[in-house]
Short mmCIF file of C-alpha atoms and ligand atoms in Angstrom, two decimals:
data_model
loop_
_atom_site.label_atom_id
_atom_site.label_comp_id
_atom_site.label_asym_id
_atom_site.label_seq_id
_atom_site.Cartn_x
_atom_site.Cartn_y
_atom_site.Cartn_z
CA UNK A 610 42.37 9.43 -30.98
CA UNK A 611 41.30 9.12 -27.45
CA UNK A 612 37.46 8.83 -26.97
CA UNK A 613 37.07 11.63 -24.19
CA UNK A 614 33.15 10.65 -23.70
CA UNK A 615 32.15 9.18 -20.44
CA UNK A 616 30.89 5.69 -21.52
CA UNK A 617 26.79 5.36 -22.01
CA UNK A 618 24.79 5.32 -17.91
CA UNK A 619 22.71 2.67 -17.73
CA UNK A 620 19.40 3.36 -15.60
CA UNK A 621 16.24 1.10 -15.40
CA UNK A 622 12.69 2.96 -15.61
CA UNK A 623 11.49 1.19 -12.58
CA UNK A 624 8.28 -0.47 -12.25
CA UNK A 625 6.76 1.26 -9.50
CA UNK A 626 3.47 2.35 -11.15
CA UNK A 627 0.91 -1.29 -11.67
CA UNK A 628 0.66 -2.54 -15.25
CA UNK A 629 4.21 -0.35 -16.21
CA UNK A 630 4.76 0.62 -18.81
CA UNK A 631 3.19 -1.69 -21.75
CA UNK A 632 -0.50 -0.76 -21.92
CA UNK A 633 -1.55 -4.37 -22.20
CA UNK A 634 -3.23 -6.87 -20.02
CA UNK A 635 0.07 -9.10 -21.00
CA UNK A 636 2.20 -8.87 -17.87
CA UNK A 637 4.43 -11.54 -16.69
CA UNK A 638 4.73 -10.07 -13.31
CA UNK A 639 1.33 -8.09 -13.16
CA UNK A 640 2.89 -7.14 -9.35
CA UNK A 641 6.68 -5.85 -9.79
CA UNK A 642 5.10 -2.44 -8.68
CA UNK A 643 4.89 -3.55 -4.89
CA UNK A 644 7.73 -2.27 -2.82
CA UNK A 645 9.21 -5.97 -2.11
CA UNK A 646 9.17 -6.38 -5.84
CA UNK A 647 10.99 -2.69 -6.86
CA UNK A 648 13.20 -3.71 -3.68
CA UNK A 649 14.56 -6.85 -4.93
CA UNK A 650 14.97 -5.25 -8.63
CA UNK A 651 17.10 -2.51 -7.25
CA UNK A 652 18.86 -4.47 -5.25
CA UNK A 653 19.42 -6.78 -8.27
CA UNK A 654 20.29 -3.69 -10.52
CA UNK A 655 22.79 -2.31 -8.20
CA UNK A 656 24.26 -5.65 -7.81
CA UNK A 657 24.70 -6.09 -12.21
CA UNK A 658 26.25 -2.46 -12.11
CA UNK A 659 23.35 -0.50 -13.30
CA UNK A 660 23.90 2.98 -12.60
CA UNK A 661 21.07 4.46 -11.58
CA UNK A 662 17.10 3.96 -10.88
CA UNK A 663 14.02 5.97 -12.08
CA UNK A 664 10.38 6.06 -11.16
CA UNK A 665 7.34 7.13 -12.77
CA UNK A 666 5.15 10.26 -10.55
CA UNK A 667 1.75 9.18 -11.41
CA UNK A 668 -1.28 10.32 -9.20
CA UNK A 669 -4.07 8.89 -10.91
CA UNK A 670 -4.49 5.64 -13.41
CA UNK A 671 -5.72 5.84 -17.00
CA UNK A 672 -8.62 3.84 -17.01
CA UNK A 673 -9.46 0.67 -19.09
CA UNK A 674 -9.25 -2.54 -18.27
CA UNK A 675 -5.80 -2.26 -16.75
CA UNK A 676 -6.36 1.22 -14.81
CA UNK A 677 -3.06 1.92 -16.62
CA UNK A 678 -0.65 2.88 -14.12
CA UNK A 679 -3.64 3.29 -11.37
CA UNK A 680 -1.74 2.09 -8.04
CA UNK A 681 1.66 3.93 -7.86
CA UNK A 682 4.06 4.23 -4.69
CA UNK A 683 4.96 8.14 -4.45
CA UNK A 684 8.42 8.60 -5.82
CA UNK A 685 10.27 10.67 -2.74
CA UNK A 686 9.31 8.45 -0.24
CA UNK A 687 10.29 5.46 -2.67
CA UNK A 688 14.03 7.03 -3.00
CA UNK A 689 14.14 7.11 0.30
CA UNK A 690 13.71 3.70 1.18
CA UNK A 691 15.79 2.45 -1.71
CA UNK A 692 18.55 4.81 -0.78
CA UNK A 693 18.84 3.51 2.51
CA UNK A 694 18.47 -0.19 0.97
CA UNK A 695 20.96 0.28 -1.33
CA UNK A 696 24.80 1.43 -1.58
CA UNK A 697 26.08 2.86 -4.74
CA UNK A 698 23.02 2.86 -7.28
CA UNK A 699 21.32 6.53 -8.18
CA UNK A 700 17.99 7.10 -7.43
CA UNK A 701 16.16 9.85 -8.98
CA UNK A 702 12.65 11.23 -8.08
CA UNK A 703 10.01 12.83 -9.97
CA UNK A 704 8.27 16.01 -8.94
CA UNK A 705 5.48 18.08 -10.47
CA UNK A 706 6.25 21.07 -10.51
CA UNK A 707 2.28 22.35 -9.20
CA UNK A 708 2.31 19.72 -6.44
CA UNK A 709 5.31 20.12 -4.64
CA UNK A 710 6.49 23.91 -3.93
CA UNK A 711 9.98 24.21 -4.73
CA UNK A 712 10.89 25.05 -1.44
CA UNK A 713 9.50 21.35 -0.22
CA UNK A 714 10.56 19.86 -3.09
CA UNK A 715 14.90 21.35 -2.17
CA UNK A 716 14.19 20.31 1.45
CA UNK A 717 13.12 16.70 1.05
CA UNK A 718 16.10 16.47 -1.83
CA UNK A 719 18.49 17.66 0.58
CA UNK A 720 17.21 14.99 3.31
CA UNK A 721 17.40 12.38 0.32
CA UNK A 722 20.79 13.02 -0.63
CA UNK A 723 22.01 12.72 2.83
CA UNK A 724 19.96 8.89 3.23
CA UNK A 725 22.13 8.50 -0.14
CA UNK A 726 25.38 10.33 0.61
CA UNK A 727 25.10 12.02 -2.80
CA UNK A 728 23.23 9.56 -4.61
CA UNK A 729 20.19 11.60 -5.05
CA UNK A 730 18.90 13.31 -8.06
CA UNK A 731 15.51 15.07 -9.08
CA UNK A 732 13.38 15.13 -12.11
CA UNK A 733 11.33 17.72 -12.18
CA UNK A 734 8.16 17.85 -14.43
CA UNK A 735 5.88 20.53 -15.37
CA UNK A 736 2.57 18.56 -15.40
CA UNK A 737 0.53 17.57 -17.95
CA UNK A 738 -2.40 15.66 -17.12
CA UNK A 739 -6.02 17.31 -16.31
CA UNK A 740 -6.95 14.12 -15.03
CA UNK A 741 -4.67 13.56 -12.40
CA UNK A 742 -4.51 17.45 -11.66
CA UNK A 743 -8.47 17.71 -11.93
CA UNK A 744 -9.01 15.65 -8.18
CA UNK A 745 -7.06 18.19 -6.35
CA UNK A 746 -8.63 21.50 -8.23
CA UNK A 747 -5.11 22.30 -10.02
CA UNK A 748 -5.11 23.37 -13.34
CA UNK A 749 -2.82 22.60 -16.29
CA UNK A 750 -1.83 25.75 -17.45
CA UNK A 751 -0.67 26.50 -21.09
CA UNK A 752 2.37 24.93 -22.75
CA UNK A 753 4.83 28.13 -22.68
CA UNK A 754 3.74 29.25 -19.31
CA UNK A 755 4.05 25.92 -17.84
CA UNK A 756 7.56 25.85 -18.62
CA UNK A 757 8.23 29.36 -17.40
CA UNK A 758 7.38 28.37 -14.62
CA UNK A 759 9.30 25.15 -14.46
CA UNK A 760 12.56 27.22 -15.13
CA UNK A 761 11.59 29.90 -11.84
CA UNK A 762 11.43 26.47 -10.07
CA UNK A 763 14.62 24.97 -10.88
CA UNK A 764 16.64 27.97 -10.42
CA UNK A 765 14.74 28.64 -6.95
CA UNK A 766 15.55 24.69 -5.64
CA UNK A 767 19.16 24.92 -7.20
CA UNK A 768 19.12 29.00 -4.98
CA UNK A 769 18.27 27.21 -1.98
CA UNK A 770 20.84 24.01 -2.45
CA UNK A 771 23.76 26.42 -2.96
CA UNK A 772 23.55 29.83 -1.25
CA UNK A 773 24.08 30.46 2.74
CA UNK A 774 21.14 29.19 4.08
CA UNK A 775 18.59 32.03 5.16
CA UNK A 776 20.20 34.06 1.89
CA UNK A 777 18.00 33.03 -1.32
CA UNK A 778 15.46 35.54 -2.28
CA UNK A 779 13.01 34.85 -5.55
CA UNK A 780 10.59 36.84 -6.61
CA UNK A 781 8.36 36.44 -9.78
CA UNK A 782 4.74 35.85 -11.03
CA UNK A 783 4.67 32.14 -9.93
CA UNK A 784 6.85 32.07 -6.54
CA UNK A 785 7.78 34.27 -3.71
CA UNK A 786 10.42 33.05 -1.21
CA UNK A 787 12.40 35.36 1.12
CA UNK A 788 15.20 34.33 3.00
CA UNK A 789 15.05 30.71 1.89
CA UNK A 790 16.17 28.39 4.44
CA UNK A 791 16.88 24.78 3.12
CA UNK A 792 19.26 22.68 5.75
CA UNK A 793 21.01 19.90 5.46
CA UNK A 794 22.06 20.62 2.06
CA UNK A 795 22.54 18.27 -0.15
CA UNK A 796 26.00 16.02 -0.11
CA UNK A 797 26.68 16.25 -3.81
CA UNK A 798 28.06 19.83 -4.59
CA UNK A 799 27.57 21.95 -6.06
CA UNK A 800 24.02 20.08 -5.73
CA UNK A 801 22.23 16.92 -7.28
CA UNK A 802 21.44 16.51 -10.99
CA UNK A 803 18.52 18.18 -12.16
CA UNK A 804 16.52 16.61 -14.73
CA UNK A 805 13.76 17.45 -16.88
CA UNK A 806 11.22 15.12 -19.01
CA UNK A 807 10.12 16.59 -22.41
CA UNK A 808 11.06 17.25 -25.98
CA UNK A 809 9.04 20.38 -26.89
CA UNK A 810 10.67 23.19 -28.05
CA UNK A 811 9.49 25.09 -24.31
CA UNK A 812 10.97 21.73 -22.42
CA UNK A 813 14.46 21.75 -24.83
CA UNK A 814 14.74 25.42 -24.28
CA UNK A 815 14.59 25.47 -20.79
CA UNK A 816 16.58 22.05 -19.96
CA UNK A 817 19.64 23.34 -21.88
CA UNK A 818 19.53 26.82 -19.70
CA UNK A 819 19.15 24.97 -16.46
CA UNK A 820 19.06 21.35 -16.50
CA UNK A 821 21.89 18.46 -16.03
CA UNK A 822 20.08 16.04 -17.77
CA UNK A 823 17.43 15.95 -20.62
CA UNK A 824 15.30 12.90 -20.23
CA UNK A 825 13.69 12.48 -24.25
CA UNK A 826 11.19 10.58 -25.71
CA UNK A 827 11.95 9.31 -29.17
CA UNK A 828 10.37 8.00 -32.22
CA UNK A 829 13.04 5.72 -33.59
CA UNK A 830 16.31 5.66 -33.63
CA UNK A 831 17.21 7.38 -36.70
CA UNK A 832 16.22 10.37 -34.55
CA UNK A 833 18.06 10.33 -31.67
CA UNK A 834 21.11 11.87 -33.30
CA UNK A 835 19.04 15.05 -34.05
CA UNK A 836 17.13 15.24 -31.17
CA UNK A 837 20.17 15.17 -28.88
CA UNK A 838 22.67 17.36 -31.22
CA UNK A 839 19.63 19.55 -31.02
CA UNK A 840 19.56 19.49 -27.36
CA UNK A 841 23.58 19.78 -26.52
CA UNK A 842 23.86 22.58 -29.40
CA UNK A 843 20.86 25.10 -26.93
CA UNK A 844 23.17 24.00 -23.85
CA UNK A 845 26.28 24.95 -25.57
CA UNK A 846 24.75 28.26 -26.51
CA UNK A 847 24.40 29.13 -22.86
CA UNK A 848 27.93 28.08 -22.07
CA UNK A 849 26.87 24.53 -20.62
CA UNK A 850 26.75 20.84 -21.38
CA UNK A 851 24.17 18.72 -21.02
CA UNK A 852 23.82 15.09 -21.26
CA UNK A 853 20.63 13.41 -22.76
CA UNK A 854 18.62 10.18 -21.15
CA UNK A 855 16.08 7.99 -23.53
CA UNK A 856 13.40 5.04 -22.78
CA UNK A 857 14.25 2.26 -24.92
CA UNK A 858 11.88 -0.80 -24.38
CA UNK A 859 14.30 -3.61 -24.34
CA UNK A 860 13.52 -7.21 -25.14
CA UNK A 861 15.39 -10.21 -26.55
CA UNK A 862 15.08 -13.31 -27.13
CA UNK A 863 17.32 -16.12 -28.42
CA UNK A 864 15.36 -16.33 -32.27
CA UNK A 865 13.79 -13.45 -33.86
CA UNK A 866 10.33 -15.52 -34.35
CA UNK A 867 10.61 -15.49 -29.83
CA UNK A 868 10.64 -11.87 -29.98
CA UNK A 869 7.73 -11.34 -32.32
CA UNK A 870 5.72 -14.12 -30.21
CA UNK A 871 6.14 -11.89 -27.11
CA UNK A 872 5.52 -8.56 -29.29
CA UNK A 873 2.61 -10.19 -30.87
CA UNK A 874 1.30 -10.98 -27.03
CA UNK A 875 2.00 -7.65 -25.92
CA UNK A 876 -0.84 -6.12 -28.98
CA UNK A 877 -3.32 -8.60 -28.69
CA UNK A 878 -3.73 -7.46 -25.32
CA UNK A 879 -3.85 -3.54 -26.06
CA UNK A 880 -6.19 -1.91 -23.66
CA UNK A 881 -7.24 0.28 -26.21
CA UNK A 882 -9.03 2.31 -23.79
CA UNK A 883 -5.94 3.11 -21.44
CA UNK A 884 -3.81 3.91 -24.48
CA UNK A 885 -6.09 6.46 -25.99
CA UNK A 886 -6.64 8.10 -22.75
CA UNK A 887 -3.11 7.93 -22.30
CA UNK A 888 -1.73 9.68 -25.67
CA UNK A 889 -4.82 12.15 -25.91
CA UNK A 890 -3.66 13.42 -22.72
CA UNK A 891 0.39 13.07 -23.22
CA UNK A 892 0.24 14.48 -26.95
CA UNK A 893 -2.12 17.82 -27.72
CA UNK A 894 0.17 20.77 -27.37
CA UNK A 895 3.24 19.17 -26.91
CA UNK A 896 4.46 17.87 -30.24
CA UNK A 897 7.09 15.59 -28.78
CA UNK A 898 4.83 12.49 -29.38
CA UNK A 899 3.22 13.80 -33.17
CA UNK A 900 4.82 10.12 -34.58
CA UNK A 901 4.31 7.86 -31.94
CA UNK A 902 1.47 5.44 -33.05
CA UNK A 903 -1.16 3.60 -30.43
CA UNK A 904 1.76 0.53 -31.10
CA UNK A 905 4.74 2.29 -29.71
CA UNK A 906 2.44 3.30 -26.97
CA UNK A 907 0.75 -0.58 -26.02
CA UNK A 908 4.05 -2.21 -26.13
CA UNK A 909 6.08 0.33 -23.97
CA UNK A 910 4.02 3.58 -22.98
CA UNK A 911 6.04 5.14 -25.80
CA UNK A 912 9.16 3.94 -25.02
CA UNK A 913 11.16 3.06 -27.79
CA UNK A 914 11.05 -0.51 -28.89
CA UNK A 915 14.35 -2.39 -29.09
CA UNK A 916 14.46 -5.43 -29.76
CA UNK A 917 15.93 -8.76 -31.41
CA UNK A 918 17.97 -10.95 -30.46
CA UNK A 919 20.76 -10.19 -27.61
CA UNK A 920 23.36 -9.14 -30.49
CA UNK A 921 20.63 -6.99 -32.05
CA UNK A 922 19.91 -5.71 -28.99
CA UNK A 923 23.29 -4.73 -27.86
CA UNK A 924 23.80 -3.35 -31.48
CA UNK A 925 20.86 -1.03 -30.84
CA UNK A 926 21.97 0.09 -27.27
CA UNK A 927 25.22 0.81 -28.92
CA UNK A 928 24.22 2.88 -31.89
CA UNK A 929 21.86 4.97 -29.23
CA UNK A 930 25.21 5.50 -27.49
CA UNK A 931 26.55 6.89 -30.71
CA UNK A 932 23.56 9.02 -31.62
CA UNK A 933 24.50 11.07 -28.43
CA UNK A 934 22.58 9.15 -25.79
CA UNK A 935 24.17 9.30 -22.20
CA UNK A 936 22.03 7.50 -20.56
CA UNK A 937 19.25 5.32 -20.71
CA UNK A 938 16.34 4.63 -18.70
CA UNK A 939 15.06 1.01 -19.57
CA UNK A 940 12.06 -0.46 -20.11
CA UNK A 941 11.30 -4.06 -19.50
CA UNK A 942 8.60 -7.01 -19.68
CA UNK A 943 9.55 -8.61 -16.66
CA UNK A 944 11.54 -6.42 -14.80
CA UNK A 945 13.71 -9.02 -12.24
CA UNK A 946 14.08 -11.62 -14.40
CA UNK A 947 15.60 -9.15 -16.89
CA UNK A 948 18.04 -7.09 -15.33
CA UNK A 949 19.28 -10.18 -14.31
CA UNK A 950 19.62 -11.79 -17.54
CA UNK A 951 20.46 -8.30 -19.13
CA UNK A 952 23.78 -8.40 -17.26
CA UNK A 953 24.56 -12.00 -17.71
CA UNK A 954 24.00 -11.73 -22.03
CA UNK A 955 23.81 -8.21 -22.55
CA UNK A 956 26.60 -6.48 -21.00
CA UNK A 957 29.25 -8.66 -22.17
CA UNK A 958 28.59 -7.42 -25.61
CA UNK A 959 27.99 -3.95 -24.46
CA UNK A 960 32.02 -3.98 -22.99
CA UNK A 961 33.04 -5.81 -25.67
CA UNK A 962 31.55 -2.71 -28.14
CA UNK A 963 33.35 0.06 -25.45
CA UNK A 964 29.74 1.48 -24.94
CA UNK A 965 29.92 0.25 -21.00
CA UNK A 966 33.34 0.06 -19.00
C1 LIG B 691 11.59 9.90 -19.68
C2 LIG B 691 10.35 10.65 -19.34
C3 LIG B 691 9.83 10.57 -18.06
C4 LIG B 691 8.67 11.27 -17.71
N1 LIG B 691 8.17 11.14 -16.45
C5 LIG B 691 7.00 11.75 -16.14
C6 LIG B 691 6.41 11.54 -14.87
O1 LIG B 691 6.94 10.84 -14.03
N2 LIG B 691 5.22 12.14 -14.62
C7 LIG B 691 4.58 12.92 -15.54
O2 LIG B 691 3.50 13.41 -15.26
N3 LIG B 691 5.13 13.15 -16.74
C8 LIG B 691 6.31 12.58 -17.07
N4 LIG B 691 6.85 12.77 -18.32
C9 LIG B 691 6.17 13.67 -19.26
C10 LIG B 691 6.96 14.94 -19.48
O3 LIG B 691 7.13 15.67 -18.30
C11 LIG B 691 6.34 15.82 -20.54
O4 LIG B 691 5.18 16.45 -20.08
C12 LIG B 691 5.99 15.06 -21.78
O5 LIG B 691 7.14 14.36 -22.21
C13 LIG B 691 5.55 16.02 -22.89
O6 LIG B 691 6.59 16.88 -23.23
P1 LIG B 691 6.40 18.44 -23.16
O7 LIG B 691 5.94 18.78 -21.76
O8 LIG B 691 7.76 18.97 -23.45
O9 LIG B 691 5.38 18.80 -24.17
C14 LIG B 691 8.01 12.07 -18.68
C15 LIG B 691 8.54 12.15 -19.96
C16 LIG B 691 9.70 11.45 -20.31
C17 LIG B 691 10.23 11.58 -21.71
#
């Protein structure tokens, strides 16, 4: 029997928030979030046949000793100079859905995909964090209505990147737009993926209506299989397929006892401080993060740890790929020197296992 699935995407969460993503003053590179730095890693990335990039939309840090994620470069104007740096990679931004009206947020994705020529593609995410929102006045409205609103938004950018322009009309408690007029459109058609970031039941309801990708958060692997049959079984009820993105913290090392040096590194420099602010404003009301401990969150901001030696790690990647995972968005310690080790030792094993062309 033929396997009909498209083979697993392989993206890098890109380091262009300081101190990402471990929340520990262990950093081997404490400044890969500089533009040179993300520059030379997507450059590198595109070179080992990644497929596509992702950033973090941060407007605020998280305190401690690290200011967790505290200096950020804004993620639209970061596609856009990567884009025009680069040939064939993907770059997605990150909106919030309360900073950017939709209408903004369609017009600078139809000027990205045209820098690109199609190689654009948008995140969009409802918000969560009072303290980031707080500075400009904005509030963080509750859970359900949050993601009402995110839906209105998606469906009013995809309005504007598909009907005549000066045709889209939406009207509803959170938007009004008459007569929409969004040109250039984008290159891709019918337009650029849409993604969204969550795992609630309001985020997983609303991705499989309207979304192309569903980026997750998971606990472990044993869940990934549920979470993304879950997640493909809502798209499948509105007639659609989706495909489903993770963050797996990848690190390997020739010997096990390597690994658990680096891992061991990596908690005694927890800044404790970061980390709590970190999950007490991630978690409440969201129950996508109810069994991630203050570890999961030091070594990777919650990404999930992988890790063991290069076969272990390939194993992993692979099983993920089985579990229903399209695509993943990696984590990693030292973000150059990686992606260009992980093609030289780990994508040999990942062809070799059919999981990567
Ligand atoms: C892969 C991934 C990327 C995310 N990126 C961002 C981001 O850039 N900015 C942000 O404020 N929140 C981000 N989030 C948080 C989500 O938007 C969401 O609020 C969080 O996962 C909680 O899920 P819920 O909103 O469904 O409760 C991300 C989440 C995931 C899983």
């Amino acid at each position: 029997m033929t396997n009909m699935r498209a083979p697993l995407s392989l993206g890098l969460f890109m380091p262009n928030c300081s101190n990402g993503y471990s929340i520990s003053t262990y950093k081997p590179d404490p400044d890969d979030w500089t533009f040179a730095s993300n520059l030379r890693i997507a450059q590198a990335a595109e070179a080992a046949g990644f497929d596509f990039l992702f950033p973090v939309a941060k407007w605020k840090g998280y305190g401690g000793r690290t200011n967790y994620l505290g200096t950020s470069l804004e993620t639209m104007t970061w596609a856009s100079a990567l884009l025009a740096s680069t040939s064939r990679i993907q770059v997605f931004s990150t909106v919030h859905v309360p900073i950017f009206h939709p209408l903004v947020a369609a017009k600078m994705g139809g000027t990205l995909d045209h820098i690109g020529n199609g190689r654009w593609g948008l995140n969009v995410v409802s918000g969560w964090s009072e303290r980031e929102f707080g500075q400009m006045h904005l509030p963080v409205i509750p859970h359900r209505e949050r993601y009402a609103r995110t839906a209105d938004y998606i469906e009013i950018v995809k309005g504007l990147w598909t009907c005549e322009p000066g045709t889209f009309n939406h009207h509803s408690p959170w938007y009004d737009v008459t007569d929409g007029w969004v040109s250039p459109q984008p290159v891709r058609r019918p337009h650029p993926p849409i993604a969204n970031a969550g795992v609630s039941e309001d985020a997983k309801n609303m991705a499989a209506r309207l979304c192309d990708w569903a980026f997750i958060s998971l606990p472990d692997v044993a869940a990934t299989a549920t979470v993304t049959g879950d997640i493909k079984a809502r798209a499948a009820r509105h007639g659609r397929s989706i495909r489903c993105a993770g963050y797996p913290f990848v690190l390997w090392r020739d010997t096990e006892r390597e690994v658990e040096q680096e891992r061991q590194r990596l908690l005694a420099g927890c800044d404790r401080e970061a980390a709590e602010n970190w999950a007490r404003g991630l978690a409440p009301n969201s129950g996508s993060f109810d069994d991630f401990t203050i570890e999961m969150f030091t070594l990777g901001g919650g990404a999930l740890p992988v890790m063991g030696t290069r076969e272990q790690v390939a194993a992993q990647i692979d099983e993920l790929y089985r579990a229903g995972l399209d695509g993943m968005l990696m984590v990693m310690l030292d973000y150059y020197e990686d992606t260009v080790r992980f093609e030289r030792e780990i994508m040999p094993l990942l062809r070799e296992m059919g999981t990567i062309p």
